[in-house]
Amino acid sequence: MARPDKLDGPSRRRLAAECSGEDAMASIHDSPITYRSSDQRGLRSRVALLEDTAAEADAVIGLLGGNGHDVVHMTTGGALLEALRRESFDVLILDWNLPDISGYEVLRRVRVDLHYNVPVLMLTARGSEFDVVQALNGGASDYLSKPWRPFELLARIQVMLRGTLPANAGETKEEEIDGWRFNGVHRTVTDGKTVAKMTHKEFELARLFFRHLGRPLSRRQIVDAVWGGEASLRTLDTHVSRVRTGMALTIENGYSLSSVYGFGYRLDRAAPSS
């Protein structure tokens, strides 16, 4: 297989099509652009790609789009950091050399300023030992130098998806979030007025939503965190409904647990109706 960095634009798109089974087209935009293949199954992972080179972005988008991932493409670090304040991703792929701030600086802000625990792959032409060590010590989950090999890139992303859960990992016997007390031993949740007794999965799901209050969670994130990756969409939807009912997460009680079309769910505070 020819090296991706040695191919022209059309050749790179053909390479992406060979790996994905479909054509891949992309263009440079400052605003996030989401690329989806015709496969719209609910458990597709959501990947943020930070890459300012059109040909490189074309190839990554085509490869990932045809292999179970929806790609949101950005060309500046500022655009990605702004997107992360509004939405969630399963994996971030960062180039190092960018028009505004470096990919390493983006990585630092993701970890230090935003406290975002998402897996991060540095995908860059910089391949010195110093660069690799600096990125890994700075919070990168993995590092891959260009020119990358398609199946290796896919494998590394799959490993990151399997090995890292959203930032809800870690068991505690009791935890208080937004006025609710979660007891992991008895699997009860109370706001001081009512007590909701839950199954193990319902408890984990409720705690996951409250630990990410105000942020959308993809179905992939939820299923990986609560079921270890093995659950149907119907199972997920049923458990969400039970959590909503059991904890009375309604606008009248100050909460809204709603679906995010084509993505997942989010729990928000809501002003009670008068």
Coordinates of C-alpha atoms in Angstrom, one line a residue:
M1 CA 0.0 0.0 0.0
A2 CA 1.4 3.4 -0.9
R3 CA 2.3 5.8 1.8
P4 CA -0.6 8.2 2.5
D5 CA 1.6 11.3 2.7
K6 CA 3.0 10.6 -0.8
L7 CA -0.5 10.5 -2.4
D8 CA -2.3 13.3 -4.1
G9 CA -5.9 14.3 -3.1
P10 CA -7.8 11.9 -5.4
S11 CA -5.4 9.0 -4.5
R12 CA -5.9 9.6 -0.8
R13 CA -9.7 9.5 -1.3
R14 CA -9.4 6.2 -3.2
L15 CA -7.3 4.8 -0.3
A16 CA -9.9 5.9 2.1
A17 CA -12.6 4.3 0.0
E18 CA -10.7 1.0 -0.2
C19 CA -10.5 0.9 3.6
S20 CA -14.0 2.1 4.3
G21 CA -16.0 0.7 1.3
E22 CA -17.3 4.1 0.4
D23 CA -16.2 7.4 -1.0
A24 CA -14.8 10.0 1.3
M25 CA -14.9 13.7 0.6
A26 CA -13.8 16.6 2.9
S27 CA -12.9 20.2 2.7
I28 CA -11.3 22.6 5.1
H29 CA -13.6 24.5 7.5
D30 CA -13.1 26.6 10.6
S31 CA -16.4 25.4 12.0
P32 CA -16.9 21.8 13.1
I33 CA -18.2 19.6 10.3
T34 CA -19.6 16.1 11.0
Y35 CA -19.1 13.3 8.5
R36 CA -21.3 10.2 8.6
S37 CA -21.5 7.2 6.4
S38 CA -24.8 5.6 5.5
D39 CA -24.5 3.3 8.5
Q40 CA -26.5 5.1 11.2
R41 CA -26.4 2.5 14.0
G42 CA -26.7 4.1 17.4
L43 CA -23.5 2.8 18.8
R44 CA -21.1 4.5 16.3
S45 CA -18.4 6.3 18.2
R46 CA -17.9 10.0 17.8
V47 CA -14.4 11.2 16.9
A48 CA -13.1 14.8 16.9
L49 CA -10.4 15.3 14.2
L50 CA -8.2 18.3 14.5
E51 CA -6.3 18.5 11.2
D52 CA -5.7 21.5 9.0
T53 CA -4.4 19.7 5.9
A54 CA -7.2 18.8 3.5
A55 CA -5.7 15.7 2.0
E56 CA -4.8 14.3 5.4
A57 CA -8.3 15.0 6.7
D58 CA -9.9 13.4 3.7
A59 CA -8.1 10.1 4.3
V60 CA -8.8 10.0 8.0
I61 CA -12.5 10.9 7.6
G62 CA -13.0 8.3 4.8
L63 CA -11.2 5.6 6.8
L64 CA -13.0 6.2 10.1
G65 CA -16.4 7.0 8.6
G66 CA -16.6 3.6 6.9
N67 CA -15.5 1.7 10.0
G68 CA -18.0 2.6 12.7
H69 CA -17.1 6.2 13.6
D70 CA -18.7 9.6 13.0
V71 CA -16.0 12.3 12.5
V72 CA -16.3 15.9 13.5
H73 CA -13.6 17.8 11.6
M74 CA -12.0 21.0 12.9
T75 CA -9.0 22.9 11.5
T76 CA -8.0 25.1 14.5
G77 CA -7.4 24.4 18.1
G78 CA -9.7 27.1 19.1
A79 CA -12.6 25.5 17.3
L80 CA -12.0 22.2 19.0
L81 CA -11.8 23.7 22.5
E82 CA -15.0 25.6 21.9
A83 CA -16.7 22.5 20.7
L84 CA -15.6 20.6 23.8
R85 CA -17.4 23.1 26.0
R86 CA -20.7 22.2 24.3
E87 CA -20.5 18.5 23.5
S88 CA -18.8 15.2 24.1
F89 CA -16.6 12.9 22.0
D90 CA -15.4 9.3 22.4
V91 CA -11.9 10.0 21.0
L92 CA -9.8 13.1 20.0
I93 CA -7.3 13.0 17.2
L94 CA -4.9 15.9 17.2
D95 CA -2.3 17.1 14.7
W96 CA 0.6 19.1 16.3
N97 CA 1.2 21.9 13.8
L98 CA -1.9 24.0 13.5
P99 CA -2.7 27.6 12.3
D100 CA -3.5 29.0 15.7
I101 CA -2.2 27.0 18.7
S102 CA -0.3 23.8 18.7
G103 CA -1.9 20.4 19.1
Y104 CA 0.2 19.9 22.3
E105 CA -1.3 23.1 23.7
V106 CA -4.8 21.9 22.9
L107 CA -3.9 18.6 24.7
R108 CA -2.7 20.6 27.7
R109 CA -5.9 22.6 27.9
V110 CA -8.1 19.6 27.4
R111 CA -6.5 17.9 30.4
V112 CA -5.7 20.9 32.7
D113 CA -8.3 23.5 32.0
L114 CA -11.3 21.4 30.9
H115 CA -10.4 18.3 33.0
Y116 CA -11.7 16.2 30.1
N117 CA -10.8 12.5 30.4
V118 CA -11.4 11.5 26.8
P119 CA -8.8 9.3 25.0
V120 CA -6.5 11.5 22.8
L121 CA -4.4 10.2 19.9
M122 CA -1.6 12.5 18.6
L123 CA -1.4 12.0 14.9
T124 CA 1.4 14.1 13.6
A125 CA 4.5 14.4 11.3
R126 CA 6.6 15.1 14.4
G127 CA 8.1 11.8 15.4
S128 CA 11.2 12.5 17.5
E129 CA 11.5 10.7 20.8
F130 CA 11.3 14.0 22.6
D131 CA 8.0 14.9 21.0
V132 CA 6.5 11.5 21.7
V133 CA 7.6 11.6 25.4
Q134 CA 6.4 15.2 25.8
A135 CA 2.9 14.3 24.4
L136 CA 2.5 11.1 26.4
N137 CA 3.6 12.9 29.6
G138 CA 1.2 15.7 28.8
G139 CA -1.8 13.4 28.8
A140 CA -1.9 11.8 25.3
S141 CA -3.3 8.3 25.3
D142 CA -1.3 7.3 22.2
Y143 CA 1.0 8.7 19.6
L144 CA 1.2 7.8 15.9
S145 CA 3.6 9.5 13.5
K146 CA 2.7 10.3 9.9
P147 CA 2.7 8.6 7.4
W148 CA 0.2 6.4 9.2
R149 CA -1.0 3.0 8.2
P150 CA -4.8 2.7 7.9
F151 CA -5.3 -0.6 9.7
E152 CA -2.9 0.4 12.5
L153 CA -4.8 3.7 13.0
L154 CA -8.1 1.8 13.2
A155 CA -6.6 -0.7 15.7
R156 CA -5.2 2.0 17.9
I157 CA -8.5 3.8 18.1
Q158 CA -10.3 0.6 18.9
V159 CA -7.9 -0.1 21.7
M160 CA -8.5 3.3 23.2
L161 CA -12.3 2.8 23.0
R162 CA -12.0 -0.5 24.7
G163 CA -9.6 0.6 27.4
T164 CA -11.0 4.0 28.5
L165 CA -14.4 4.8 29.9
P166 CA -15.9 8.2 30.3
A167 CA -14.9 10.1 33.4
N168 CA -17.2 8.1 35.7
A169 CA -14.9 5.3 36.3
G170 CA -14.0 4.5 39.9
E171 CA -16.3 3.0 42.6
T172 CA -17.2 4.9 45.7
K173 CA -19.5 3.7 48.5
E174 CA -21.3 7.0 48.8
E175 CA -21.2 10.2 46.7
E176 CA -23.2 13.4 46.7
I177 CA -23.8 15.1 43.4
D178 CA -26.1 18.2 42.9
G179 CA -28.0 17.5 46.1
W180 CA -28.5 13.8 45.4
R181 CA -26.7 11.1 47.6
F182 CA -25.7 8.0 45.7
N183 CA -25.1 4.9 47.9
G184 CA -23.2 2.3 46.0
V185 CA -23.6 -0.4 48.6
H186 CA -27.4 -0.3 48.8
R187 CA -27.8 1.1 45.3
T188 CA -30.1 3.9 46.5
V189 CA -30.4 7.5 45.4
T190 CA -32.0 10.1 47.6
D191 CA -32.5 13.9 47.5
G192 CA -33.4 14.0 51.2
K193 CA -37.1 13.7 50.5
T194 CA -37.5 10.5 48.5
V195 CA -35.4 7.4 48.1
A196 CA -35.1 5.6 44.8
K197 CA -34.0 1.9 45.1
M198 CA -32.4 0.8 41.9
T199 CA -30.9 -2.2 40.1
H200 CA -27.1 -2.2 39.6
K201 CA -27.4 -1.0 36.0
E202 CA -30.0 1.7 36.8
F203 CA -27.8 3.0 39.6
E204 CA -24.7 3.1 37.4
L205 CA -26.6 4.9 34.7
A206 CA -28.1 7.5 37.1
R207 CA -24.7 8.2 38.6
L208 CA -23.2 8.5 35.1
F209 CA -25.7 11.1 34.1
F210 CA -25.2 13.2 37.2
R211 CA -21.4 13.0 37.0
H212 CA -21.8 14.5 33.5
L213 CA -24.6 16.9 34.3
G214 CA -25.1 19.4 31.5
R215 CA -23.1 17.5 29.0
P216 CA -24.3 15.1 26.3
L217 CA -23.2 11.5 26.4
S218 CA -23.0 9.3 23.3
R219 CA -24.7 6.0 23.3
R220 CA -21.3 4.4 22.9
Q221 CA -20.0 6.1 26.0
I222 CA -23.0 5.1 28.1
V223 CA -23.0 1.4 26.9
D224 CA -19.3 1.1 27.5
A225 CA -19.5 2.7 30.9
V226 CA -22.5 0.8 32.3
W227 CA -22.6 -2.4 30.3
G228 CA -19.0 -2.8 29.3
G229 CA -20.0 -2.4 25.6
E230 CA -22.6 -5.2 25.5
A231 CA -26.1 -3.9 25.4
S232 CA -28.8 -3.2 22.8
L233 CA -30.3 0.2 22.2
R234 CA -33.6 -1.0 23.5
T235 CA -32.0 -2.1 26.7
L236 CA -30.4 1.4 27.0
D237 CA -33.6 3.2 26.3
T238 CA -35.5 1.1 28.8
H239 CA -33.0 1.8 31.5
V240 CA -33.0 5.5 30.8
S241 CA -36.8 5.5 31.1
R242 CA -36.6 3.7 34.4
V243 CA -34.1 6.2 35.8
R244 CA -36.1 9.1 34.7
T245 CA -39.2 7.7 36.4
G246 CA -37.5 6.4 39.5
M247 CA -35.8 9.7 40.3
A248 CA -38.7 11.8 38.9
L249 CA -36.3 13.7 36.6
T250 CA -38.9 16.0 35.2
I251 CA -39.0 19.7 34.5
E252 CA -41.5 20.1 37.4
N253 CA -38.7 18.7 39.7
G254 CA -36.0 20.8 38.1
Y255 CA -34.4 18.3 35.7
S256 CA -34.6 17.3 32.1
L257 CA -33.2 13.9 31.0
S258 CA -33.6 14.0 27.2
S259 CA -32.4 12.3 24.1
V260 CA -30.0 14.0 21.7
Y261 CA -31.0 13.0 18.2
G262 CA -28.6 10.7 16.5
F263 CA -26.1 10.9 19.4
G264 CA -27.3 9.9 22.9
Y265 CA -28.7 11.5 26.1
R266 CA -28.0 14.4 28.3
L267 CA -29.2 15.4 31.8
D268 CA -29.7 19.1 32.5
R269 CA -31.1 21.3 35.3
A270 CA -34.3 22.8 34.2
A271 CA -36.3 25.7 35.7
P272 CA -39.6 24.2 37.2
S273 CA -42.7 25.3 35.4
S274 CA -44.8 27.9 37.2

